[in-house]
Coordinates of C-alpha atoms and ligand atoms in Angstrom, one line a residue:
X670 CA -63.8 -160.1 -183.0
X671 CA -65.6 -162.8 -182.3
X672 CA -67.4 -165.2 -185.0
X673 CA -70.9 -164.2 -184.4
X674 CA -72.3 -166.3 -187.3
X675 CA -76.0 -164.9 -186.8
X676 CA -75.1 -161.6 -187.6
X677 CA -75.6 -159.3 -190.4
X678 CA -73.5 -156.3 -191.8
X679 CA -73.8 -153.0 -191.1
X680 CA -71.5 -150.0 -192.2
X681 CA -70.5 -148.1 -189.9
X682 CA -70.3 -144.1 -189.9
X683 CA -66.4 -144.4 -190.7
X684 CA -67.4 -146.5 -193.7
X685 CA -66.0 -149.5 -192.0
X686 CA -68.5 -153.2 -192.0
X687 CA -68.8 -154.1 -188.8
X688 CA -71.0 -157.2 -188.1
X689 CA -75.2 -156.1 -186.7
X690 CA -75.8 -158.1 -183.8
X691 CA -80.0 -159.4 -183.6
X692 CA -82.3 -160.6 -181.7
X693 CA -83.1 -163.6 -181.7
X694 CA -87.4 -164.1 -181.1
X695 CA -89.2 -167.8 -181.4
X696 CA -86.5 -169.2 -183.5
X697 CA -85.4 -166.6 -185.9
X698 CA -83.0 -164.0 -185.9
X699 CA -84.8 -160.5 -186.0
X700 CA -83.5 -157.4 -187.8
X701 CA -85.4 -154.1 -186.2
X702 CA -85.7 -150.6 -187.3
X703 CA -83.1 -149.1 -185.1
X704 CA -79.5 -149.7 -183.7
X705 CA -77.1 -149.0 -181.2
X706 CA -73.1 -148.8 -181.2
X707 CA -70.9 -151.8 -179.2
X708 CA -67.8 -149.6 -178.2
X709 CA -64.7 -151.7 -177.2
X710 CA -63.7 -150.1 -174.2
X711 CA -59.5 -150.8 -174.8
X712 CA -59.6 -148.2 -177.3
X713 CA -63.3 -146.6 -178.5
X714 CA -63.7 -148.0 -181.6
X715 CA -67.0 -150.1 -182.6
X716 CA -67.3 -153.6 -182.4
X717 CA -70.6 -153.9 -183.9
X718 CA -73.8 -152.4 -184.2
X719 CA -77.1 -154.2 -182.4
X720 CA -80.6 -154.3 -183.5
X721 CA -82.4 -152.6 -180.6
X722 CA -86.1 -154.8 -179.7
X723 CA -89.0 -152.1 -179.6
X724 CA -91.8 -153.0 -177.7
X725 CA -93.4 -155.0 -180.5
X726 CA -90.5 -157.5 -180.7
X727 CA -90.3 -158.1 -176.8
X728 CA -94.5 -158.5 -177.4
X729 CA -93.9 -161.1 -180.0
X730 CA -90.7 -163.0 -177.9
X731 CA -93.1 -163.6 -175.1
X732 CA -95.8 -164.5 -177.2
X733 CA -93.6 -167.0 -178.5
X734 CA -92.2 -168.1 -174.9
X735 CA -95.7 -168.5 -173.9
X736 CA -96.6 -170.7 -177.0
X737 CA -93.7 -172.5 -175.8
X738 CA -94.2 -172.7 -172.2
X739 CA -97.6 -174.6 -173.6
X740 CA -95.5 -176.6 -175.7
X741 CA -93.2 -179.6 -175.4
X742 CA -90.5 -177.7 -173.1
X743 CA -92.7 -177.5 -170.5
X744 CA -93.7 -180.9 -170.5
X745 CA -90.2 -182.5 -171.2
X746 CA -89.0 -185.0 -168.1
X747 CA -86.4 -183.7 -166.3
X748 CA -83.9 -185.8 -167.5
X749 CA -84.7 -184.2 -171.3
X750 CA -84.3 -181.0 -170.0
X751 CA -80.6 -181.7 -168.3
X752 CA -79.4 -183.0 -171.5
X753 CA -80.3 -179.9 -173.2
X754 CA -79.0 -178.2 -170.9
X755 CA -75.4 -180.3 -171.1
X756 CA -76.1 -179.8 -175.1
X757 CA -76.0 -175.6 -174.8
X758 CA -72.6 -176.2 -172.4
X759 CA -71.0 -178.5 -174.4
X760 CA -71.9 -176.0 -177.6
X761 CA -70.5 -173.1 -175.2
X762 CA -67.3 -175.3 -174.6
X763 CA -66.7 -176.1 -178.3
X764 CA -66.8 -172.5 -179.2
X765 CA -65.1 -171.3 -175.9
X766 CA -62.8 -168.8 -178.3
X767 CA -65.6 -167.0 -179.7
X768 CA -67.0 -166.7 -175.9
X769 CA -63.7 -165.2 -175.3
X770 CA -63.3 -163.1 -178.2
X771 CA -66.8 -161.5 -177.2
X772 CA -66.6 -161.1 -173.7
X773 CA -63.1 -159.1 -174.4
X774 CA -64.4 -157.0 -177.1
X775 CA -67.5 -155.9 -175.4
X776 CA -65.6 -155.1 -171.7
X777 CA -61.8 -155.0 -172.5
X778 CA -60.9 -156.9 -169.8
X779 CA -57.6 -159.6 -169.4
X780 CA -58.5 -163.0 -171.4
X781 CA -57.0 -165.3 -169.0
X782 CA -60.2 -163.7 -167.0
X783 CA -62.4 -164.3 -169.8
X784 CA -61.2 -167.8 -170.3
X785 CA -60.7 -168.6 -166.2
X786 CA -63.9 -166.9 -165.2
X787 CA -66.4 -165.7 -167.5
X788 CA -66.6 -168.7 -170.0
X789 CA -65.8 -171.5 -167.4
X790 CA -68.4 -170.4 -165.7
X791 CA -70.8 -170.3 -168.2
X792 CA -70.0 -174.0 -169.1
X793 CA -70.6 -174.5 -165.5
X794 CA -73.8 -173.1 -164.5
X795 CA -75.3 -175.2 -167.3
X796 CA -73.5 -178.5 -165.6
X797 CA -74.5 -177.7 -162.5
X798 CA -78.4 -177.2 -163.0
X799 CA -78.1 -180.1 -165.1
X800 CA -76.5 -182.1 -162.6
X801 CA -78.9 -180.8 -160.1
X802 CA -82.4 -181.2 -162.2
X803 CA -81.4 -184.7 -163.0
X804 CA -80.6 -185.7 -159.2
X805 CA -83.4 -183.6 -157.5
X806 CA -85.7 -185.4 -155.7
X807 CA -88.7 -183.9 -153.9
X808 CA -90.4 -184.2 -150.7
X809 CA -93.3 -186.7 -149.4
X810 CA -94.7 -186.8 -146.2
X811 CA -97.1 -190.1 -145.1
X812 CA -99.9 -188.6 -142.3
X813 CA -103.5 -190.0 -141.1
X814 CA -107.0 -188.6 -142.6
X815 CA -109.9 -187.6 -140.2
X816 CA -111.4 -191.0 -140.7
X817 CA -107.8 -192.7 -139.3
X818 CA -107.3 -193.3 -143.4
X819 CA -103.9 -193.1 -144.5
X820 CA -102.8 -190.2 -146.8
X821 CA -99.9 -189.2 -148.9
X822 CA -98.6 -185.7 -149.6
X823 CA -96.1 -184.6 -151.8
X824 CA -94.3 -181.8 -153.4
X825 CA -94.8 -181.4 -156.7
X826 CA -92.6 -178.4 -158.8
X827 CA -94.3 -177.1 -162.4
X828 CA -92.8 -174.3 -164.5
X829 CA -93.5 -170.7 -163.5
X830 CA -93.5 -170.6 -167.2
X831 CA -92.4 -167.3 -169.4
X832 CA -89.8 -165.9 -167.4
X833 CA -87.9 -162.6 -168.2
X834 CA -84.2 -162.4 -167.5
X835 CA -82.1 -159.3 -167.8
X836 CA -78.9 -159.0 -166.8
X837 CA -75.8 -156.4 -166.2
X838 CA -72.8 -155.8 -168.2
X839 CA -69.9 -156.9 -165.5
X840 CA -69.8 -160.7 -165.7
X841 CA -72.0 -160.7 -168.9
X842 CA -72.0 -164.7 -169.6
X843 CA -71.4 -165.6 -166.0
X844 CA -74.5 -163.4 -165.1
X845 CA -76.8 -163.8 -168.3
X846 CA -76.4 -168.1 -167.9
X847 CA -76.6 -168.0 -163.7
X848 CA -79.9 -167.1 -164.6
X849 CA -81.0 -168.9 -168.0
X850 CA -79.2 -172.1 -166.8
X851 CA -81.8 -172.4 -163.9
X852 CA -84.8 -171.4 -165.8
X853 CA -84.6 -173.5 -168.9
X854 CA -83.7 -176.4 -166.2
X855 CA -87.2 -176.1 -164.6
X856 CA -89.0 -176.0 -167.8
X857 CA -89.7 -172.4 -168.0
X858 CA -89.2 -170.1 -171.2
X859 CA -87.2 -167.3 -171.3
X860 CA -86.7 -163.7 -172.7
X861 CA -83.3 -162.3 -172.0
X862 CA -82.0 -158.7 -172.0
X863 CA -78.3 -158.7 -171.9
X864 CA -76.8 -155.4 -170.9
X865 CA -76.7 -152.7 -173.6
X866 CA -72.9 -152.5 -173.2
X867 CA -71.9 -156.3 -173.7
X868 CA -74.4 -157.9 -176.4
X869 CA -72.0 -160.0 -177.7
X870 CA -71.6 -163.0 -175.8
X871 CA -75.9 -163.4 -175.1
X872 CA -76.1 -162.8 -178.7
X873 CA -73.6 -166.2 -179.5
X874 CA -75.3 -168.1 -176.3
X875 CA -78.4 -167.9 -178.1
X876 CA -76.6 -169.2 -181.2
X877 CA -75.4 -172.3 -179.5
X878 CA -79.1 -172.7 -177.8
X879 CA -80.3 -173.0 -181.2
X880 CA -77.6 -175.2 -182.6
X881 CA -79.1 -177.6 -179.3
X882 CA -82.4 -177.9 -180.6
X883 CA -84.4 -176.6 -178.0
X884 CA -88.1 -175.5 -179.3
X885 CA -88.7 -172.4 -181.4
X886 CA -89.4 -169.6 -178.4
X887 CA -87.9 -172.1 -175.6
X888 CA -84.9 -168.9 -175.4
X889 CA -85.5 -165.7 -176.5
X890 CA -83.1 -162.2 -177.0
X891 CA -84.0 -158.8 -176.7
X892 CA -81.1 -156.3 -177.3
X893 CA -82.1 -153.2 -176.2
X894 CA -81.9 -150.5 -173.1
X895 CA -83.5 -149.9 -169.7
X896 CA -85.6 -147.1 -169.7
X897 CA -87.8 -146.6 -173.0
X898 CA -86.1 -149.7 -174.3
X899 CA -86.5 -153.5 -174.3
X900 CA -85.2 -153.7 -170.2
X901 CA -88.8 -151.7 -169.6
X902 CA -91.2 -153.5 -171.6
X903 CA -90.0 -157.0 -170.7
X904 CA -90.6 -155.9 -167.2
X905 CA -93.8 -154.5 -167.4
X906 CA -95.3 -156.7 -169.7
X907 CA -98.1 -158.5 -167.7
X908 CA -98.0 -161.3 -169.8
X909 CA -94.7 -162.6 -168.1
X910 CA -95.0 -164.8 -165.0
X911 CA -91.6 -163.6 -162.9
X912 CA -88.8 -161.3 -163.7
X913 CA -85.1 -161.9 -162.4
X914 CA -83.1 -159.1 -162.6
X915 CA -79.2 -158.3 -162.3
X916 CA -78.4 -154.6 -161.7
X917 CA -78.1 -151.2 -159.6
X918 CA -80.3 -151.0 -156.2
X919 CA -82.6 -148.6 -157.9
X920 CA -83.0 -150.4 -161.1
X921 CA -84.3 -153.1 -159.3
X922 CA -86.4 -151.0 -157.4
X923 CA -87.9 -149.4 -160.7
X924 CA -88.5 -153.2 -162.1
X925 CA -90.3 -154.5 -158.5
X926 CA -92.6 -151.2 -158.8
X927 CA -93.6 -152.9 -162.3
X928 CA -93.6 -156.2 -160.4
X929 CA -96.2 -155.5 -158.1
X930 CA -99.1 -154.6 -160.8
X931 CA -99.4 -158.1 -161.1
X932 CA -97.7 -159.7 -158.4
X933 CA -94.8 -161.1 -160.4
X934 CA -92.4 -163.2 -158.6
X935 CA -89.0 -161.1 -158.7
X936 CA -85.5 -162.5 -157.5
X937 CA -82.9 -159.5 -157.6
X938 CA -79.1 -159.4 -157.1
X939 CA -78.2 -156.0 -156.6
X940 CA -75.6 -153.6 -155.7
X941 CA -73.3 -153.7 -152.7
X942 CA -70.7 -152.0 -150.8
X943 CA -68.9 -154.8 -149.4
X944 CA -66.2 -154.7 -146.0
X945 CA -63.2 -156.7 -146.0
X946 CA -61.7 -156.9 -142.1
X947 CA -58.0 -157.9 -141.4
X948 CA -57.4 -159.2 -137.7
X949 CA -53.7 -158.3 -136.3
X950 CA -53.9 -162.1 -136.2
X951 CA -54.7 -162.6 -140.2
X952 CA -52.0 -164.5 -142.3
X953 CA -50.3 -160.8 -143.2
X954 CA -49.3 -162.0 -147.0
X955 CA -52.6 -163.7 -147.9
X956 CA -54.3 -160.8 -147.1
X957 CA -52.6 -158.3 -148.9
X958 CA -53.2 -160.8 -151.8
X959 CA -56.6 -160.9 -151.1
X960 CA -57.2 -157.7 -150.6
X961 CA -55.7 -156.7 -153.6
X962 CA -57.7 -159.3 -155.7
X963 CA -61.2 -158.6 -153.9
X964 CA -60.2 -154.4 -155.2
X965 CA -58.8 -154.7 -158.1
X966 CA -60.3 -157.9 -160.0
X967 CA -62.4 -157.2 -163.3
X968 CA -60.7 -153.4 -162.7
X969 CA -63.6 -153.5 -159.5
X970 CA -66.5 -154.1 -161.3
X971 CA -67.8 -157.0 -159.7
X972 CA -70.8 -157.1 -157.2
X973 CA -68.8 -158.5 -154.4
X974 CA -65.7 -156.5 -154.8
X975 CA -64.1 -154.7 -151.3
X976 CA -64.7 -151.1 -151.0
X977 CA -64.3 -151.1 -148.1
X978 CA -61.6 -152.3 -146.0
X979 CA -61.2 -152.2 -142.1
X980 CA -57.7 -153.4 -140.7
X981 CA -56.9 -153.7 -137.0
X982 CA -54.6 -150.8 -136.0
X983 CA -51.6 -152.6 -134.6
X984 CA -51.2 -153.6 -138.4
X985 CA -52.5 -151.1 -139.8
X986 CA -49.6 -149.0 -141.8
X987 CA -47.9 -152.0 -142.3
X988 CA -51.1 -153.4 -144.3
X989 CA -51.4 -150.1 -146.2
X990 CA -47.9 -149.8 -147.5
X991 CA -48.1 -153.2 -148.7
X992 CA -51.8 -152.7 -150.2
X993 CA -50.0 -149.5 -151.9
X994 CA -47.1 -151.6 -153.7
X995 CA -49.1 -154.7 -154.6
X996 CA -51.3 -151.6 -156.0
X997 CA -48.8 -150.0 -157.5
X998 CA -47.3 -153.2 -158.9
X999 CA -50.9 -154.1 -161.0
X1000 CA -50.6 -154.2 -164.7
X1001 CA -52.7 -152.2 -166.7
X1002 CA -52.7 -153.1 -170.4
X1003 CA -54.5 -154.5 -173.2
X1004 CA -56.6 -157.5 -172.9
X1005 CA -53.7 -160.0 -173.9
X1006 CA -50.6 -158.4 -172.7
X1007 CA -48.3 -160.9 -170.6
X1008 CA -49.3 -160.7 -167.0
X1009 CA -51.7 -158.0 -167.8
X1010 CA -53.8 -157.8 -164.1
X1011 CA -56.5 -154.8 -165.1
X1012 CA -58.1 -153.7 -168.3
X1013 CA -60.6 -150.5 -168.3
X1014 CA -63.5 -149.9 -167.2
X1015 CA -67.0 -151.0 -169.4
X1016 CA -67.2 -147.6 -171.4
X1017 CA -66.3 -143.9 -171.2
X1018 CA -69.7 -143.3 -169.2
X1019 CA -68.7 -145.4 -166.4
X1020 CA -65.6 -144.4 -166.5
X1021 CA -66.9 -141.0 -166.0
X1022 CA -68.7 -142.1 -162.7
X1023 CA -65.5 -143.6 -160.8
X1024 CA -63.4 -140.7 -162.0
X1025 CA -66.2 -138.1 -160.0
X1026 CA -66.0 -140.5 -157.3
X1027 CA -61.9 -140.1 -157.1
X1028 CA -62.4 -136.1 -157.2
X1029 CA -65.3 -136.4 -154.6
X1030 CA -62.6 -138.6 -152.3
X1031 CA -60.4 -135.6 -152.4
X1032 CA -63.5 -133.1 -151.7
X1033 CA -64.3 -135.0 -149.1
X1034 CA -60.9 -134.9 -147.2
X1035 CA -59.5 -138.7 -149.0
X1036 CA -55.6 -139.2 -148.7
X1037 CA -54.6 -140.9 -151.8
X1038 CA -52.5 -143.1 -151.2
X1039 CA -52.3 -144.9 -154.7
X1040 CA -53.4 -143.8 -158.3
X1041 CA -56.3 -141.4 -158.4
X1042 CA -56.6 -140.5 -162.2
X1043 CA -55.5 -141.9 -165.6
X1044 CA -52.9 -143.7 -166.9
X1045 CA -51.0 -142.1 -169.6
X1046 CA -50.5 -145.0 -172.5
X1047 CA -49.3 -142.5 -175.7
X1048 CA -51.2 -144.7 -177.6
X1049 CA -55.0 -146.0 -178.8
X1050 CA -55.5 -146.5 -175.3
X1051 CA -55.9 -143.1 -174.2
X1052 CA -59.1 -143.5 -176.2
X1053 CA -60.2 -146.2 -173.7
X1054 CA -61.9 -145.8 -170.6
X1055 CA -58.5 -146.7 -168.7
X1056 CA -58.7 -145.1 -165.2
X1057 CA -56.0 -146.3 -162.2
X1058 CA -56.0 -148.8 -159.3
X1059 CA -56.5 -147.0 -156.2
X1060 CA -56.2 -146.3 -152.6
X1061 CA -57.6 -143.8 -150.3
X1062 CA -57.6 -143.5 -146.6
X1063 CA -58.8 -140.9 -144.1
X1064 CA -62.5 -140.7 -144.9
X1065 CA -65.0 -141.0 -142.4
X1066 CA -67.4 -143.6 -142.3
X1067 CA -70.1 -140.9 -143.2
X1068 CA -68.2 -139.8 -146.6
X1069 CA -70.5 -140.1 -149.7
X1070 CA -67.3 -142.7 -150.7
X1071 CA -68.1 -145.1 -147.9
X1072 CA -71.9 -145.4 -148.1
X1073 CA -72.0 -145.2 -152.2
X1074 CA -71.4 -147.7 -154.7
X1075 CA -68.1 -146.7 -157.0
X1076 CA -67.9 -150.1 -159.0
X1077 CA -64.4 -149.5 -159.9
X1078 CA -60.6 -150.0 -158.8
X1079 CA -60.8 -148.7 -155.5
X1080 CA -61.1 -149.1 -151.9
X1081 CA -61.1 -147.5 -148.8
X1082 CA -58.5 -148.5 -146.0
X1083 CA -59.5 -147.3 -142.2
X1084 CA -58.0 -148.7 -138.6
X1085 CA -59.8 -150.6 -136.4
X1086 CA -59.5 -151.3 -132.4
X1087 CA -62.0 -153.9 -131.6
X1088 CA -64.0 -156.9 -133.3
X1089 CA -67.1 -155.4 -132.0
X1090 CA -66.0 -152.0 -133.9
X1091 CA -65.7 -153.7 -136.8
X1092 CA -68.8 -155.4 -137.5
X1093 CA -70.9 -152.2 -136.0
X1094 CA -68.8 -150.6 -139.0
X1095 CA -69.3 -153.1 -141.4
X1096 CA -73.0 -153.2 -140.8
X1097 CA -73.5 -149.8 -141.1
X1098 CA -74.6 -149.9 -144.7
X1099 CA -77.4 -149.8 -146.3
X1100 CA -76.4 -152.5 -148.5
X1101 CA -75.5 -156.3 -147.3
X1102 CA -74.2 -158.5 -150.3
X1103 CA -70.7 -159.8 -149.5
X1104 CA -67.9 -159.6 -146.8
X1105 CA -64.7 -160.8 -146.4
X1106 CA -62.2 -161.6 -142.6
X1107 CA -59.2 -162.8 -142.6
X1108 CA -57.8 -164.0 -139.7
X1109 CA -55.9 -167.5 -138.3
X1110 CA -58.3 -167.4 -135.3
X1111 CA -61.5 -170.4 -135.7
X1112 CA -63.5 -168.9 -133.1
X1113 CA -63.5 -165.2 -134.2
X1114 CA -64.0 -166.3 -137.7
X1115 CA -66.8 -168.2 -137.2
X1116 CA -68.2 -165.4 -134.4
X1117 CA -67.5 -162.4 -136.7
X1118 CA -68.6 -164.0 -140.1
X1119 CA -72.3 -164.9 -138.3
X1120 CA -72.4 -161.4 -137.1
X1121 CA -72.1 -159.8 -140.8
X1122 CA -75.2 -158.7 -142.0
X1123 CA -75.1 -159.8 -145.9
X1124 CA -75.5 -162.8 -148.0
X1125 CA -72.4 -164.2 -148.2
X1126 CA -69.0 -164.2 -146.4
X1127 CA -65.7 -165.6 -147.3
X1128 CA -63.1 -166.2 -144.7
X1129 CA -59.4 -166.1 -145.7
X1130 CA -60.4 -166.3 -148.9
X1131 CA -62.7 -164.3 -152.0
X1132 CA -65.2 -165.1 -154.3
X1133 CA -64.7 -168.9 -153.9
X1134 CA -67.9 -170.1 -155.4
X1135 CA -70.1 -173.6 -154.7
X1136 CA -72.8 -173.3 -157.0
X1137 CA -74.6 -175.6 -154.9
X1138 CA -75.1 -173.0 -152.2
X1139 CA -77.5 -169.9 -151.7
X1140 CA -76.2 -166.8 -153.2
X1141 CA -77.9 -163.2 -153.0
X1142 CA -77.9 -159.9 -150.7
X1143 CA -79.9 -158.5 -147.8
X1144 CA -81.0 -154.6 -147.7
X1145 CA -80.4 -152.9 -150.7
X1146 CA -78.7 -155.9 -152.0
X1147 CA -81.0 -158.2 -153.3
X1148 CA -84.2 -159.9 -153.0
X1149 CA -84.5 -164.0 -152.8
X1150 CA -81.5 -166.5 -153.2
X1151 CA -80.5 -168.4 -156.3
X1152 CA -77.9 -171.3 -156.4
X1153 CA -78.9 -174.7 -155.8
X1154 CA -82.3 -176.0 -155.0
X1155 CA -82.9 -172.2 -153.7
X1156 CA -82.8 -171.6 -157.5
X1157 CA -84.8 -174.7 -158.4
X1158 CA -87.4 -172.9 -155.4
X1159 CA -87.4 -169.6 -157.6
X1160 CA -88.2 -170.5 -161.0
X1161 CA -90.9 -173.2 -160.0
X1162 CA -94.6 -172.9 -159.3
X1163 CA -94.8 -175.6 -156.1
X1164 CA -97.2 -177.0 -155.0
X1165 CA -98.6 -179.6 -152.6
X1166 CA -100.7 -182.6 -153.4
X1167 CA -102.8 -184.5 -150.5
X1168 CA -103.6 -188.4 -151.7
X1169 CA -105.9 -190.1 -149.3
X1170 CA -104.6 -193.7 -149.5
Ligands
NAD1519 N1 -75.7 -158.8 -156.6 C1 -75.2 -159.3 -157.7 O1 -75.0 -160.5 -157.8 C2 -74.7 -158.4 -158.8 C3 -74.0 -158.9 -159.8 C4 -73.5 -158.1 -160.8 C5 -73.8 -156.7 -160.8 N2 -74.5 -156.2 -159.8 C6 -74.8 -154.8 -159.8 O2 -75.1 -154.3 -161.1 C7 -74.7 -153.0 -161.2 C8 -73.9 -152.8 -162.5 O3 -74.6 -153.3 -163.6 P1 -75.4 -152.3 -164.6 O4 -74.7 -151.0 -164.6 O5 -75.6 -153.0 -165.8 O6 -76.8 -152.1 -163.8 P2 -78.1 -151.4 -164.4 O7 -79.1 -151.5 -163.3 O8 -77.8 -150.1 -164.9 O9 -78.5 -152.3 -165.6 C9 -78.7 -153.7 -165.5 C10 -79.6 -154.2 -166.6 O10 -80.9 -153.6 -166.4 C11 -81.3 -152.9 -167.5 N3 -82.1 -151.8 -167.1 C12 -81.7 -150.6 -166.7 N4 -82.8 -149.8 -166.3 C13 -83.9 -150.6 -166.5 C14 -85.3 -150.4 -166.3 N5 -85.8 -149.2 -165.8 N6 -86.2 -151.4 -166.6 C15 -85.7 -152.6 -167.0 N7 -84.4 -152.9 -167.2 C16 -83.5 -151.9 -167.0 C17 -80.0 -152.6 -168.3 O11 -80.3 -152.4 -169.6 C18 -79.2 -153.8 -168.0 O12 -79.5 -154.8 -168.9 C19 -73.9 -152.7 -160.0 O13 -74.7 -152.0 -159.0 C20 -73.6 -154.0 -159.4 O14 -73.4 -154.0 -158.0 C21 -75.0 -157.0 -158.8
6OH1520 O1 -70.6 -159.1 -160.0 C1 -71.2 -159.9 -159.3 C2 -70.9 -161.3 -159.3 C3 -71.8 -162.2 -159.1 C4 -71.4 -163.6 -159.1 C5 -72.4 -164.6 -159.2 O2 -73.7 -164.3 -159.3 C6 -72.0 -166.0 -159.0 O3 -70.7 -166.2 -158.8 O4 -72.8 -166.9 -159.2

């Protein structure tokens, strides 16, 4: 388990100490009144207990962010802020184990994931806004007055200032510092909610925040739930300025309801339903391996995952029976067993959701072609929430299974005639996130990909990520773009100031 140094002891029902996770509120860590169990997903047992935040201590974190917000954060030159911010990733990167160690306790999954993806990329997005803050220029346009005088205007960005940030459980430091990384970088203050189901790694981020110094409410954490729970009073407080939000379609609509009381600025990634489309003409081996890693990876629990996959029908068997045995062929272990490919899913409850989502498949008329159930382990592991990579074919496009979210190790595999059949199919969702073509033809790559209606498409390739460039979902996907300036746009208050010469 991870050395969560900030933590306190708690004994467990079993008599065992296992460490209490707090919250961490205007520069002190915060014991409350009532807990929750961390489960490690491998195997059911508990990783910790964490200090749930009642609506008094997410009252007092924003009270604290807004002392700060009129404090020296907000007022601290860009350059200040960009070192901080390459402070908190060097602090990530010196205790990268620990990251590690949490992010695998809390979700189970492969470490040379944890240590490729989740970490690294928490390193990065605090680079990368650092890099960007300290580089960012803004705009200035010269024009004439009424009187033929000349004036000046400019762009000027402030801090929104107390911004609330609450995030999901599948790429929990990836997701959690996509969004702090930004927010501190424009001078705002923030109160976090990390996911009930992976405290861990927010709960050490906000150790190595404080270890960089930054001001006593600059970063705030709120462990709690959704509903009833911390998730609901940081997002109806009025006393926060915008809310970004990680999460299921209807969460987010729940949280822009709350929104709109006070005309909070909201950005939301949200769920998706994403369409990968293999041409006849596609390199046949890189697909399969790409179609495999855009199922399978994080055991499907990513946002941008393939649930759906079209394939044109000349190739279509062909593609299937080798989808099946690179399926077939995926390892599914414990978090650091050699060339472990798939770990379970983020808790029994989840687990749960895709298993009625593999019965519904076969109630709705699904050939499995691949896995289906459980794996069998004869060991600790059949106390996980371990469920199988798998395939089904055969549904129509109206099946509950084609229009639904799953979020785990499966996808869908129907045949295709025509390009124009495809992207009528693939846009015939009521979610637009992420797609994914692979073919060796430039023009119908470039003519398909501007014809998908989401957010983001990848072309012979999967979750290849520029963090310079706008990232989000249309429809039930998301609301606004973050990445980049687009993110520098979000968690700023702009605005424009004439100067008559
Ligand atoms: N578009 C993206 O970039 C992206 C990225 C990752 C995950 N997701 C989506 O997130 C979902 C999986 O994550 P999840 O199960 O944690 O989502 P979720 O909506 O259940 O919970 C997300 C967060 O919101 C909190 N929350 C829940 N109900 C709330 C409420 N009423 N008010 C305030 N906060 C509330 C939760 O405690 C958690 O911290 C999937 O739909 C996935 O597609 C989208
Ligand atoms: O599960 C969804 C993954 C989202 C990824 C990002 O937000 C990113 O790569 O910046």
């Amino acid at each position: 388990m991870a050395a969560i140094s900030s933590s306190a002891t708690h004994t467990a029902a079993a008599g065992q100490a296992v460490p209490l996770l707090r919250c961490f509120v205007d520069g002190a860590w915060v014991e409350t009144g009532r807990s929750f169990d961390n489960i490690n997903p491998v195997n059911g047992r508990i990783v910790s207990r964490v200090c749930e935040a009642d609506r008094q201590t997410v009252d007092a974190a924003i009270q604290a962010a807004r002392r700060a917000s009129r404090g020296e954060w907000g007022r601290q030159s860009a350059a200040l802020r960009a070192a901080a911010l390459r402070r908190i990733a060097d602090g990530i990167e010196q205790r990268f184990d620990d990251f590690v160690a949490a992010e695998v306790a809390d979700t189970g999954r492969p470490v040379h994931q944890a240590r490729s993806l989740d970490v690294a990329r928490g390193i990065a997005n605090f680079r990368s806004f650092a890099d960007l803050i300290a580089t960012a220029g803004s705009e200035m346009f010269e024009g004439t007055a009424a009187d033929g005088s000349k004036v000046l205007n400019y762009v000027a960005r402030k801090p929104l200032g107390v911004v609330g940030v609450i995030s999901p459980w599948n790429l929990p430091l990836l997701l959690l510092t996509w969004k702090v990384a930004p927010a501190l970088a424009m001078g705002n203050c923030v109160v976090a909610k990390p996911s009930e189901e992976t405290p861990s790694s927010a709960t050490l981020l906000a150790e190595v925040i404080e270890a960089a110094g930054l001001p006593a409410g600059a970063f705030n954490l709120v462990h709690g739930f959704g509903p009833d729970s911390a998730g609901q009073f940081l997002s109806t407080s009025p006393h926060i300025d915008a809310i970004t939000f990680t999460g299921e379609s209807r969460t987010g609509s729940t949280i822009m309801k709350a929104a709109a009381e006070g005309v909070k600025e909201v950005s939301f990634e949200l769920g998706g339903k994403n369409a990968a489309v293999v041409f006849a003409d596609a390199d046949f081996d890189a697909a399969v391996a790409g179609v495999l890693r855009s199922s399978f990876t994080n055991s499907g629990q990513v946002c941008l995952c393939s649930e759906r996959v079209y394939v044109e029908r000349p190739i279509f068997e062909r593609f299937v029976a080798a989808l099946a045995a690179g399926c077939e062929q995926l390892r599914v272990d414990y978090p650091d067993a050699p060339g472990v490919d798939m770990g379970p899913l983020v808790s029994h409850t989840h687990r749960d959701k895709v298993l009625s989502y593999y019965a519904l498949a076969r109630e709705e008329g699904a050939t499995v072609v691949c896995g289906g159930g459980v794996p069998s382990f004869g060991d600790e592991r059949d106390q996980g929430a371990y469920v199988q990579p798998t395939i089904i074919t055969g549904l129509s496009d109206n099946a509950r299974c084609m229009r639904e979210e799953i979020f785990g190790p499966v996808c869908h595999v129907s045949p295709f005639d025509t390009e124009d059949e495809a992207v009528a199919r693939v846009n015939d969702s009521a979610y637009g996130l992420a797609g994914c073509v692979w073919t060796t033809n430039l023009s119908r790559a470039h003519r398909v990909a501007a014809q998908f209606e989401t957010g983001i498409v990848w072309v012979n390739t999967w979750f290849t990520r520029d963090l310079r460039t706008p990232f989000g979902g249309a429809k039930l996907s998301g609301l606004g773009r973050e990445g980049g300036r687009y993110s520098l746009d979000f968690y700023s208050e702009i605005s424009n100031i004439c100067i008559k010469v």
